[in-house]
XYZ file of C-alpha atoms in Angstrom:
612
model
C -30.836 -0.823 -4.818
C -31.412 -2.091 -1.260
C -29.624 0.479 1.501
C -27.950 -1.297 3.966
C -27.292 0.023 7.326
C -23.886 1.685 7.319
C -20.358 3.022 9.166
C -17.014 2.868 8.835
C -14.348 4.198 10.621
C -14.198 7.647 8.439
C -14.884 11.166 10.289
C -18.856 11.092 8.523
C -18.905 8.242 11.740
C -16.333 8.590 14.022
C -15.877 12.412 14.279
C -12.806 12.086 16.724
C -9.948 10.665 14.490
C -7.015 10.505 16.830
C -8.521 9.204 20.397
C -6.223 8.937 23.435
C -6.515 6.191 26.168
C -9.080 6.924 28.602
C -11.315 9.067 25.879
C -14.723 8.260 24.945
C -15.812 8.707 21.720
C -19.005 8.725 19.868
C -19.701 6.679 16.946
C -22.514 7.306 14.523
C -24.247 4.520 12.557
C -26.890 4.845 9.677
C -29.554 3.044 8.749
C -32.621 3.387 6.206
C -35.973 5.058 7.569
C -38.598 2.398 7.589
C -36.323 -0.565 7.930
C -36.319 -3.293 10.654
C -34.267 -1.469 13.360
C -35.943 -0.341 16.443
C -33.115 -0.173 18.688
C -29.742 0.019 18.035
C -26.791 -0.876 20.569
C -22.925 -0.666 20.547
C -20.977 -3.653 21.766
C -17.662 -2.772 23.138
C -14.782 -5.501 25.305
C -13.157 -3.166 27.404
C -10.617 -5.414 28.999
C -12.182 -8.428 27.381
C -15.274 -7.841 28.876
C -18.274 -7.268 27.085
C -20.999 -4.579 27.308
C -23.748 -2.695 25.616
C -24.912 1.039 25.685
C -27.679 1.946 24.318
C -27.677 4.454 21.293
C -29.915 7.353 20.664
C -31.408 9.082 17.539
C -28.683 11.493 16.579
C -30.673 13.351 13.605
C -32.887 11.773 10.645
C -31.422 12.946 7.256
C -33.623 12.227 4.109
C -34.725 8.696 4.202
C -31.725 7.610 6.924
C -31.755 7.948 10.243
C -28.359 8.138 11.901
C -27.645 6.920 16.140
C -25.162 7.621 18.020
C -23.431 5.716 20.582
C -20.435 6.396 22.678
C -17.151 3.809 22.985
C -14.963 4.083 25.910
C -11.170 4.178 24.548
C -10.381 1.974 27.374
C -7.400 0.074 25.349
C -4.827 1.201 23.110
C -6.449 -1.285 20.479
C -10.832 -0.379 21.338
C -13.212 -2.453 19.235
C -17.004 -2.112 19.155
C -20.054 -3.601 16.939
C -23.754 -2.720 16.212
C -26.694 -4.660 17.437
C -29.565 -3.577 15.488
C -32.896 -5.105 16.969
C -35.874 -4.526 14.905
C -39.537 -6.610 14.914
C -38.029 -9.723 13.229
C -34.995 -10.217 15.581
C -31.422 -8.943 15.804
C -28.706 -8.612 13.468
C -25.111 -7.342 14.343
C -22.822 -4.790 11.852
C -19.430 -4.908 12.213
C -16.512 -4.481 10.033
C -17.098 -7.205 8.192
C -20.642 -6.993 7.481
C -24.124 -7.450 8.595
C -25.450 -10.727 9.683
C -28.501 -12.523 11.264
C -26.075 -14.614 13.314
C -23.551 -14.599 15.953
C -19.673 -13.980 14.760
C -16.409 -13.707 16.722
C -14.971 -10.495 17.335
C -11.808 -10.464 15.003
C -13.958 -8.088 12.218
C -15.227 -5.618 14.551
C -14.495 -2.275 14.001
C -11.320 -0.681 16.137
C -10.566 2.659 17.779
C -6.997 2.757 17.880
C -4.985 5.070 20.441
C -1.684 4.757 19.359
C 0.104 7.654 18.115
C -1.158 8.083 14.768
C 0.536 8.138 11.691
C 1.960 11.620 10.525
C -0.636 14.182 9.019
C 0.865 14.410 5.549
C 0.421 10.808 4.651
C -3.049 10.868 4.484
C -2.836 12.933 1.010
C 0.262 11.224 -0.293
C 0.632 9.844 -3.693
C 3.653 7.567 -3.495
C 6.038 6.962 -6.966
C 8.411 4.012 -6.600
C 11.442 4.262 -8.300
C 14.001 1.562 -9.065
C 17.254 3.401 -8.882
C 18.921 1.268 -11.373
C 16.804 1.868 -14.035
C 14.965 5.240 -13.975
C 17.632 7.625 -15.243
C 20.733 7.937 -15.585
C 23.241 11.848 -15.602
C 25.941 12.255 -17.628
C 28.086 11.509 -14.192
C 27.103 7.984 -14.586
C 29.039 7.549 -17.921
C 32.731 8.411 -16.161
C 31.905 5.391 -13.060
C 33.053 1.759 -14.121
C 30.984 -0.913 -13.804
C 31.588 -2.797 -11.113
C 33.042 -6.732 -11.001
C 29.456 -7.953 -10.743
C 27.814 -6.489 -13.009
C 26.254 -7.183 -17.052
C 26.591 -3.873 -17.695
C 23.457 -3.107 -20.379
C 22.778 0.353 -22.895
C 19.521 1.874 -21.762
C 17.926 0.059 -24.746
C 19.036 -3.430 -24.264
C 16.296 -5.719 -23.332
C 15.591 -6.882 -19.446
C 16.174 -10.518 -19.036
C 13.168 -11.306 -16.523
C 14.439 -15.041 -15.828
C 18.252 -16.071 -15.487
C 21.141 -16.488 -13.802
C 22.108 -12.950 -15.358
C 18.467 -11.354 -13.945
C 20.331 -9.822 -11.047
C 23.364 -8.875 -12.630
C 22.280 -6.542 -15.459
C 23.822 -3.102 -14.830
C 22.057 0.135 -17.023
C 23.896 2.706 -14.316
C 21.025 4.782 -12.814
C 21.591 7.219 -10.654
C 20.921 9.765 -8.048
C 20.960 12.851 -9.824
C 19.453 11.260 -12.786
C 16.354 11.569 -10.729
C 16.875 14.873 -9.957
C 16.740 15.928 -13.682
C 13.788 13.765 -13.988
C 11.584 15.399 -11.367
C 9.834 17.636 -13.755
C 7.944 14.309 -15.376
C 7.065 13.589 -11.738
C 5.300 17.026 -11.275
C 3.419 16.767 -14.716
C 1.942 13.723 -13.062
C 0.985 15.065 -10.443
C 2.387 12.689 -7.207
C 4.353 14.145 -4.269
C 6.124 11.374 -2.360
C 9.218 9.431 -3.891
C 10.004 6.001 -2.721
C 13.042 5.006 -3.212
C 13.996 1.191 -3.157
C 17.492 0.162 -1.547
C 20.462 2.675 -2.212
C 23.262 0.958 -0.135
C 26.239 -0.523 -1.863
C 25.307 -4.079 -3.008
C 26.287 -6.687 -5.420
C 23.340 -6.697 -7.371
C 21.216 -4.488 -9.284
C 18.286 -4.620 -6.842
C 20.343 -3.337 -3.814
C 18.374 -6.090 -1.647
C 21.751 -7.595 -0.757
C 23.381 -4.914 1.479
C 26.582 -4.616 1.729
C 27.029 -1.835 3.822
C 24.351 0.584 5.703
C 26.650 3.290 6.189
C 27.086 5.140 2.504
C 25.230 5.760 -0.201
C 26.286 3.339 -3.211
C 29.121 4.995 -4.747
C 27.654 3.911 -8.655
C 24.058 5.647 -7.632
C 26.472 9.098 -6.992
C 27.560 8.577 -3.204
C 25.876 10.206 -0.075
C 26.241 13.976 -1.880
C 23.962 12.739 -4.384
C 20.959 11.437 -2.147
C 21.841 15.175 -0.170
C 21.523 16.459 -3.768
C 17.797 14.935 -4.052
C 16.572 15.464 -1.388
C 17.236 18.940 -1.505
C 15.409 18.645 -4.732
C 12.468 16.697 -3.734
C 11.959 18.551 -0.417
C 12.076 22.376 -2.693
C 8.396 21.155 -4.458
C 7.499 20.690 -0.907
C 6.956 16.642 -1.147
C 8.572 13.503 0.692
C 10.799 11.089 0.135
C 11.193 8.184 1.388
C 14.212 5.425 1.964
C 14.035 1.313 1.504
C 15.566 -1.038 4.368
C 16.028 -4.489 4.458
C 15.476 -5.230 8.327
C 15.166 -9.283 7.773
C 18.700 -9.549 6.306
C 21.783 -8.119 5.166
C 23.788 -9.584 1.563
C 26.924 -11.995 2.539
C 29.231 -9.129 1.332
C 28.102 -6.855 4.436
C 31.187 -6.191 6.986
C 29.131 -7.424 9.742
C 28.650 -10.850 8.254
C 31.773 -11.093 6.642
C 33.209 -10.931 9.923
C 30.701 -13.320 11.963
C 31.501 -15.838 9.057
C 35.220 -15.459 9.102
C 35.466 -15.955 13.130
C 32.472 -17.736 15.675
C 34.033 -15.511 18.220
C 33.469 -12.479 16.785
C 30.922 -9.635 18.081
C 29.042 -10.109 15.030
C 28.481 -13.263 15.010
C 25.292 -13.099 17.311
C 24.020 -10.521 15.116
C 22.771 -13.940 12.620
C 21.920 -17.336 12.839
C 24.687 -20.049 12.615
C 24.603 -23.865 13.123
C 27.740 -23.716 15.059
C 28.420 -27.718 14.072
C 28.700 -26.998 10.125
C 28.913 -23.637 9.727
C 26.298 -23.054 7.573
C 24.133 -20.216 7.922
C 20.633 -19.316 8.128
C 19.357 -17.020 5.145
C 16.148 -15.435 3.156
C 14.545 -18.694 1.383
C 17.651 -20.679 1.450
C 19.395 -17.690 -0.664
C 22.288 -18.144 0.801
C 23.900 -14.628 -0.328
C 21.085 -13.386 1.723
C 22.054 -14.307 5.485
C 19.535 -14.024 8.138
C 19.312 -11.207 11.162
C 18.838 -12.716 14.377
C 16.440 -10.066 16.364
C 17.188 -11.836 19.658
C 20.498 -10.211 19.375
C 20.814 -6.692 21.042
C 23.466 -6.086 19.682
C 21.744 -6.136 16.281
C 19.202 -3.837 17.672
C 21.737 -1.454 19.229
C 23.612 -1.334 15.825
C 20.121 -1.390 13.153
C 17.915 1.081 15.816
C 18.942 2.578 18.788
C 22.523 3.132 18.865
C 22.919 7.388 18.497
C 24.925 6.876 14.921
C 22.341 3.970 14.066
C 21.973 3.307 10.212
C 18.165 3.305 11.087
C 18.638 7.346 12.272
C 21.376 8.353 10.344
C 19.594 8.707 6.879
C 16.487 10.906 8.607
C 18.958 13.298 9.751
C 20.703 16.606 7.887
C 21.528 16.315 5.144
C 19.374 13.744 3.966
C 16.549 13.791 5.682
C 14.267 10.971 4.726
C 10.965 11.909 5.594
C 10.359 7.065 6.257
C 10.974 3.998 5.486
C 9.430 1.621 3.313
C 10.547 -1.695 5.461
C 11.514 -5.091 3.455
C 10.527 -8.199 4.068
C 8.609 -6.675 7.180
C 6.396 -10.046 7.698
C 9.594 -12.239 8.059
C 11.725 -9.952 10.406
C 12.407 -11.979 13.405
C 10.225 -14.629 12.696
C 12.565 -17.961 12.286
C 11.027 -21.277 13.918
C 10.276 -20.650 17.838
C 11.723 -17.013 17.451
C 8.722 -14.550 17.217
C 10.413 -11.000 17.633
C 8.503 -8.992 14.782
C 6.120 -7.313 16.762
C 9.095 -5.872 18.840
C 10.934 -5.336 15.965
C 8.363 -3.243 14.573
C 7.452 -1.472 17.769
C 11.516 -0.538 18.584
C 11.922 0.564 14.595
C 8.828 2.361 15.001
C 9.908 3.671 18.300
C 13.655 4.919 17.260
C 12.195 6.276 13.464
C 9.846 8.459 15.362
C 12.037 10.208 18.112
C 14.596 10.992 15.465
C 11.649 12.353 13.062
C 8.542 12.779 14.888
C 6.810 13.121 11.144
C 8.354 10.218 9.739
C 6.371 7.376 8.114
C 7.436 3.576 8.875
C 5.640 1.144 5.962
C 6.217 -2.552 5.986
C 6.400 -4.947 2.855
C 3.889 -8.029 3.792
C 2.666 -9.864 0.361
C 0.335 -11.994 2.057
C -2.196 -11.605 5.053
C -0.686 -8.672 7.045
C -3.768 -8.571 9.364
C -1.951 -9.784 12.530
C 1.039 -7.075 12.496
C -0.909 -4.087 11.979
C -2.375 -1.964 14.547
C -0.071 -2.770 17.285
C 2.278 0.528 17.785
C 4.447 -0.686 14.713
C 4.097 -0.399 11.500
C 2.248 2.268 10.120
C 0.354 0.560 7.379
C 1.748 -2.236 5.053
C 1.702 -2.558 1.239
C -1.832 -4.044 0.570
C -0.940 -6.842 -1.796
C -3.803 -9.153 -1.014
C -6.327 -6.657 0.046
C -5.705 -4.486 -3.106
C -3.278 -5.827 -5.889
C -4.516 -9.451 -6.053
C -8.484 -8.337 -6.306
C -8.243 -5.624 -8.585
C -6.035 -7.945 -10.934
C -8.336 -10.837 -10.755
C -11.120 -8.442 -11.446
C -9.658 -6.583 -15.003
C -7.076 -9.617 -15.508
C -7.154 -10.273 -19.439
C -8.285 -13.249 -20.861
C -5.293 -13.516 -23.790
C -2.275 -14.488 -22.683
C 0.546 -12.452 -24.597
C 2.345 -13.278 -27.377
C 5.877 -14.868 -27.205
C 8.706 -15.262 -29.665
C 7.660 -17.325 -32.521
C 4.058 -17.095 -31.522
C 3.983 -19.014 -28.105
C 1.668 -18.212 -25.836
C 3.055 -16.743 -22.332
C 2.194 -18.174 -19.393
C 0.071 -15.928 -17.592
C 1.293 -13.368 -14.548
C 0.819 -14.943 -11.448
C -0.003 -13.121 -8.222
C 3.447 -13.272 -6.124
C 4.463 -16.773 -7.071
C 1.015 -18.293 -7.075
C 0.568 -21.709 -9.316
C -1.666 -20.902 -12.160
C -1.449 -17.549 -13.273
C -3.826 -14.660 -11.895
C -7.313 -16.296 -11.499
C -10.465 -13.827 -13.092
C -13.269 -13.521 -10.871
C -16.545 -11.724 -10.710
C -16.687 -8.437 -8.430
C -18.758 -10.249 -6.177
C -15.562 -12.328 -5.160
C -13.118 -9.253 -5.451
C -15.403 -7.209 -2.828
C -15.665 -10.476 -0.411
C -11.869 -10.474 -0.634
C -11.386 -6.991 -0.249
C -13.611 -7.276 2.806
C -11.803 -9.916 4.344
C -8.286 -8.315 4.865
C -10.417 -4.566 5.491
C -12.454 -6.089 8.400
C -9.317 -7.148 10.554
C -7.435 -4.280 10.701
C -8.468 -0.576 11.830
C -9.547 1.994 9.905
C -6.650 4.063 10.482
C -4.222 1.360 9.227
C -6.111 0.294 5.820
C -6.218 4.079 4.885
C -2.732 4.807 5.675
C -1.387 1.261 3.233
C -0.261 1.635 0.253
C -2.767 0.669 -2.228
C -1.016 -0.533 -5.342
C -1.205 -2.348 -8.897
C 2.110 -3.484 -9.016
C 5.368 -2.739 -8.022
C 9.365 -3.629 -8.678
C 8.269 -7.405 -7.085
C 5.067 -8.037 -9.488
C 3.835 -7.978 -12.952
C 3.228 -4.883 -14.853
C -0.526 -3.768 -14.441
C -0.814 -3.659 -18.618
C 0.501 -6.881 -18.948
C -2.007 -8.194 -16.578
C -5.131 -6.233 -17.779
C -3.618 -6.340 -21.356
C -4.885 -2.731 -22.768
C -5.403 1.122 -22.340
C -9.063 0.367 -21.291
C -8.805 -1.713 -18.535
C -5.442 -0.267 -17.016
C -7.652 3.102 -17.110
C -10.543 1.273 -14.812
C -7.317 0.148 -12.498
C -5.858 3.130 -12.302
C -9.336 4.430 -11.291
C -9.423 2.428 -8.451
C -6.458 3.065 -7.401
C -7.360 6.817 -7.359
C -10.430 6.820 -5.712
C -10.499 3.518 -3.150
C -9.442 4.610 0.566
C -5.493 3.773 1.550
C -2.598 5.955 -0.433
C -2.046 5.276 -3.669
C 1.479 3.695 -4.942
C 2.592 3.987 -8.702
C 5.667 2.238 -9.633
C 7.609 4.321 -12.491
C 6.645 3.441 -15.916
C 2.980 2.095 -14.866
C 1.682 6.048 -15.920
C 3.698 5.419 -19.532
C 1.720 1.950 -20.402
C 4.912 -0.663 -19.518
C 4.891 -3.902 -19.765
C 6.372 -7.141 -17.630
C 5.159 -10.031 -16.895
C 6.905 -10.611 -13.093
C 9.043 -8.356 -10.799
C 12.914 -8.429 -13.240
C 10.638 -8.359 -15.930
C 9.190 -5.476 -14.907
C 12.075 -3.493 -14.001
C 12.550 -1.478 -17.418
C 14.369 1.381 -18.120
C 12.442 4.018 -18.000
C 12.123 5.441 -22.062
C 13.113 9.060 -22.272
C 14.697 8.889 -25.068
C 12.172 6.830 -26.926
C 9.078 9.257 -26.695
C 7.432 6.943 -29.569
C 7.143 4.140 -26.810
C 4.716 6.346 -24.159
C 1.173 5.613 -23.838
C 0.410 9.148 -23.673
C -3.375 8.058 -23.039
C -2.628 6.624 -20.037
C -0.433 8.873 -18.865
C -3.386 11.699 -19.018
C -5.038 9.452 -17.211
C -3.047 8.674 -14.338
C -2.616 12.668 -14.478
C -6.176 12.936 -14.204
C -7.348 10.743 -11.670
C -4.137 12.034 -9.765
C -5.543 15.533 -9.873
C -9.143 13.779 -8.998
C -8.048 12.786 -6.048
C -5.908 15.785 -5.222
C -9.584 18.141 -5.752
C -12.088 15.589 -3.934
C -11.430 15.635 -0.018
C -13.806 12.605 0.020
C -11.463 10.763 -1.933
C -8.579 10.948 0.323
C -10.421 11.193 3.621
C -14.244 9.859 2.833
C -15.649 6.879 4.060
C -16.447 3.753 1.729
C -19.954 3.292 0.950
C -20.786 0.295 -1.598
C -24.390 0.679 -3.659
C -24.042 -1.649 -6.159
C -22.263 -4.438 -8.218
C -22.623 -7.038 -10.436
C -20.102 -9.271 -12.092
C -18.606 -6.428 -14.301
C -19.214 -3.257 -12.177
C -18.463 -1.899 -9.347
C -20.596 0.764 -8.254
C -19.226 2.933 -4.614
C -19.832 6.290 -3.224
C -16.871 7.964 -0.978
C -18.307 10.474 1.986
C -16.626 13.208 3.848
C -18.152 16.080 5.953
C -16.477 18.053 2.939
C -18.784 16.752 -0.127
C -19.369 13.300 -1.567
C -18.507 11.139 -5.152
C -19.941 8.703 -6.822
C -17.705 6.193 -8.601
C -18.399 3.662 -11.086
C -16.231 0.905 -12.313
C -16.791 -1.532 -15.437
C -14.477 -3.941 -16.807
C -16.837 -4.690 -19.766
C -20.329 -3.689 -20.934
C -23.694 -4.011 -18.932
C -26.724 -3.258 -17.825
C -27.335 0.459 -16.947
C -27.375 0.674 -13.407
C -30.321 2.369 -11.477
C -29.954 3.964 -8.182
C -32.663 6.056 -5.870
C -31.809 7.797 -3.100
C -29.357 9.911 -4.574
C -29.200 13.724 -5.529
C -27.788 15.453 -8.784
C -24.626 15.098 -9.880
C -21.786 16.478 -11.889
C -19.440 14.182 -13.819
C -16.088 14.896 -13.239
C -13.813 12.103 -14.994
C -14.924 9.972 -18.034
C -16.918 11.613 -19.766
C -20.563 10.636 -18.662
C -23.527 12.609 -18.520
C -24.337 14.187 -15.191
C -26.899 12.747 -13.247
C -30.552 14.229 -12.716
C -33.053 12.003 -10.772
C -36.337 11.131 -12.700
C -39.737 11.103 -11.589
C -39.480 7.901 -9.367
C -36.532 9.256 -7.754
C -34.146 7.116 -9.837
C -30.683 8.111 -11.583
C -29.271 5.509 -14.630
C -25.785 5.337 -14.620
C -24.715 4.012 -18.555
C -23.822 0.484 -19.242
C -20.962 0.823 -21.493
C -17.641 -0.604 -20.475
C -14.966 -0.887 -20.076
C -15.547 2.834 -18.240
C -14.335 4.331 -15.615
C -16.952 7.493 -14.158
C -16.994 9.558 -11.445
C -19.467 11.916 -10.197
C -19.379 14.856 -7.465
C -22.746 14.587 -5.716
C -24.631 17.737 -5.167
């Protein structure tokens, strides 16, 4: 193992965590005793400009000597790089690596001093739950269905492609949650996500058609008032789901734009005023587009006193955020480019109504350029996260069909082809990639995921116990906040997003992965025990095509993690002290005579390790 100089934007190197304009703050940087590096610089742009201070020996630990420089917070968005000048030339670190050549200044690292986002999400483990088909209470049985719907028993089979996807009805509900919260404690999370529960004509809720109430079937406004009483008692969060890109065609405000051009709503979407027609989320027209260039629309969505965007963070109901839909579309629509407004203002209005709320956009694709910008908060890290990992553990059978067929296999949020497998060599380099153009501070506080109510189930994509374990290891023990959608802890199955949406099988106890479910409770509690996994730094040592070997760093003690889809070598390391295993099972570690430690080279495994 070759040690590479180090630093990331963790406390281990950048002690101050919240800077304010006009600070300056000192960075640290590490690099191996004996190596090429003489002098070390940091490179900062203060209003575009560039300089260079010079750094200074801050202490030599071991075999690593660590510098320390100091960055002027001079704008709200800082960003800085290491020049490292040794006997054989220079090389620069930044966030996205070290290299012997010259590189733009997108991937350096970034001192944000924007308010930061509230304490408690830093240790939050986040549970997704898809009203509709979690649980239902007895209360459910006495509501009709309504004219919409297909309505379904608990036991009748999702129908993941169809004109009747939509429209299946199994009548979950508010308080069902509540009665279910016990199964949320076993595991172990402490923040419930809730996607959309505004009246609708659909099962997904994605189709608003009113902001105002609670749906009626889900148990009305007394019932989210019930649950969050409920939720808020075992002292965790919970969170609400709005759709800020468009409304459904049902919704009051377009049913009156559509019905007359001259009324007040009507600037609140887009209409070709020659036919009529509408603008609308991917030509779904039941899904009519918001025009942000309207303030009316923002008066009415945000800053209005009795705004639906402050309403549902007040008494009684008190959502502690939002998780924002469709975040990377809002306001964009041909020359309009609104979003970073729109995410500032929602930002702006969520916080002065709940100073401690959390604001979390949906982006499935490269969220890079709407982060870090006194908007959202963090995003849901699709393509940074979701898409490596599956690649990565993605099984090579394709499942079973009726009659025998072989399944297509899942693909990654409508890509052709199915999930592609690649080597962790290519996972890390696209891991990298999104990680290097975004702060710190915002790829900690995303939601780090393995699939959700939009995606394949994690099983179906990994296709066993083993595998989903090594996932769900990942997931427990990489930076950003973990997100679990229901049923991922009990070993279900789907193969895309409606297919994916099962009811959740209390009643069928025979159908639980139990194994998996201790695991997830394990790695939960892991990560709940370890302050380095929820506030450490990242530091890679090691990988090869089936393993994944990482260490995670806080002032408050340090793990080692290794990851293996499949059997391999044993890895050796030097450099690193004793250590205790703490999940999977392993051997602790004791360094030999040459200073070495073997890690074992069975697989698929999933090991961690709390470094003396």
């Amino acid at each position: 193992m070759r040690r590479l100089p180090h630093h990331d934007g963790s406390a281990l190197y950048v002690p101050e965590q919240a800077p304010a304009l006009g600070d300056t703050v000192d960075v640290l940087v590490r690099v191996p005793a004996g190596g090429d590096v003489r002098r070390v610089h940091v490179r900062t742009t203060p209003d575009g400009e560039p300089r260079f201070a010079e750094a200074v020996v801050d202490r030599v630990d071991g075999d690593e000597v660590w510098w320390r420089a100091p960055v002027e917070v001079r704008n709200p968005v800082s960003t800085y790089r290491f020049l490292l000048t040794g006997r054989h030339g220079y090389r620069w670190l930044n966030a996205a690596g070290l290299v012997a050549h010259d590189v733009p200044d997108a991937g350096d690292f970034r001192l944000v001093s924007h308010a930061p986002p509230p304490d408690w999400a830093r240790d939050a483990v986040i549970y997704q739950i898809f009203p509709d088909r979690f649980a239902r209470s007895a209360a459910a049985d006495g509501r009709p269905a309504p004219d919409w719907a297909i309505p379904c028993d608990w036991d009748t089979p999702v129908v993941g492609r169809g004109p009747e996807t939509p429209y299946q009805f199994y009548g979950g509900d508010l308080d069902g949650i509540v009665e279910r919260l016990d199964h949320l404690d076993r595991l172990g999370v402490n923040t419930v996500y809730l996607t959309p529960i505004f009246p609708a004509r659909s099962n997904h809720r994605y189709d608003a058609a009113d902001f105002d109430a609670v749906d009626p079937l889900l148990g009305g406004d007394a019932a989210l008032a019930r649950l969050a009483d409920a939720v808020h008692a075992r002292g965790w969060r919970l969170l609400g789901d709005i759709t800020s890109n468009h409304t459904g065609d049902a919704h009051r405000w377009f049913t009156a734009a559509a019905s007359d051009r001259y009324a007040p709503e009507r600037e609140l979407y887009y209409f070709d005023e020659a036919t009529g027609d509408h603008e609308s989320w991917n030509g779904v027209t039941s899904l009519p587009k918001l025009n942000w260039g309207s303030a009316e629309l923002r008066r009415r969505f945000a800053t209005a006193p009795d705004a639906l965007l402050r309403r549902w963070l007040r008494e009684p109901y008190r959502l502690d955020g939002w998780r924002v839909d469709v975040a990377n579309m809002t306001g964009r629509r041909g020359a309009d480019a609104y979003t970073h407004e729109v995410a500032a203002l929602l930002r702006e209005v969520v916080t002065q109504t709940r100073p401690d709320a959390l604001v979390m956009a949906e982006h499935g694709h490269d969220h890079t350029g709407d982060l870090d910008r006194d908007g959202w908060h963090g995003t849901m890290n699709y393509v940074g996260f979701t898409d490596p990992v599956w690649s990565w553990l993605r099984s090579g059978r394709r499942p079973a069909g009726a009659g025998g067929w072989r399944q297509p296999l899942p693909n990654f949020l409508g890509t052709p082809g199915g999930v592609r497998r690649r080597d962790a060599g290519t996972v890390l380099a696209t891991m990298d990639a999104y990680r290097s153009l975004v702060s710190w501070r915002s790829y900690t506080h995303s939601w780090q995921l393995l699939g959700s109510h939009d995606s394949a189930r994690i099983r179906t994509v990994v296709g066993d116990a083993a595998r989903q374990e090594v996932a769900a290891g990942l997931l427990a023990t990489m930076p950003g906040t973990p997100m679990i959608f229901a049923g991922d802890e009990l070993g279900l199955t789907g193969d895309n997003g409606e297919d994916s949406r099962t009811p959740m099988p209390w009643h069928r106890p025979e159908r639980w992965d139990r194994g998996t479910f201790a695991a997830y409770r394990s790695l939960i509690a892991l990560r709940r025990a370890e302050p380095a996994l929820r506030h450490g730094g990242l530091r890679r040592l090691h990988h090869d095509p089936d393993t994944l070997v990482f260490a995670r760093e806080s002032p408050d003690g340090a793990v080692l993690v290794l990851a293996r889809r499949a059997a391999a070598r044993p890895v050796r390391l030097t450099g690193l002290p004793a250590a205790e295993n703490v999940y999977g099972g392993a051997p602790g570690l004791r360094p030999d005579a040459g200073g070495r430690v073997t890690l074992p080279g069975d697989g698929p495994t999933f090991q961690v390790w709390r470094l003396d």
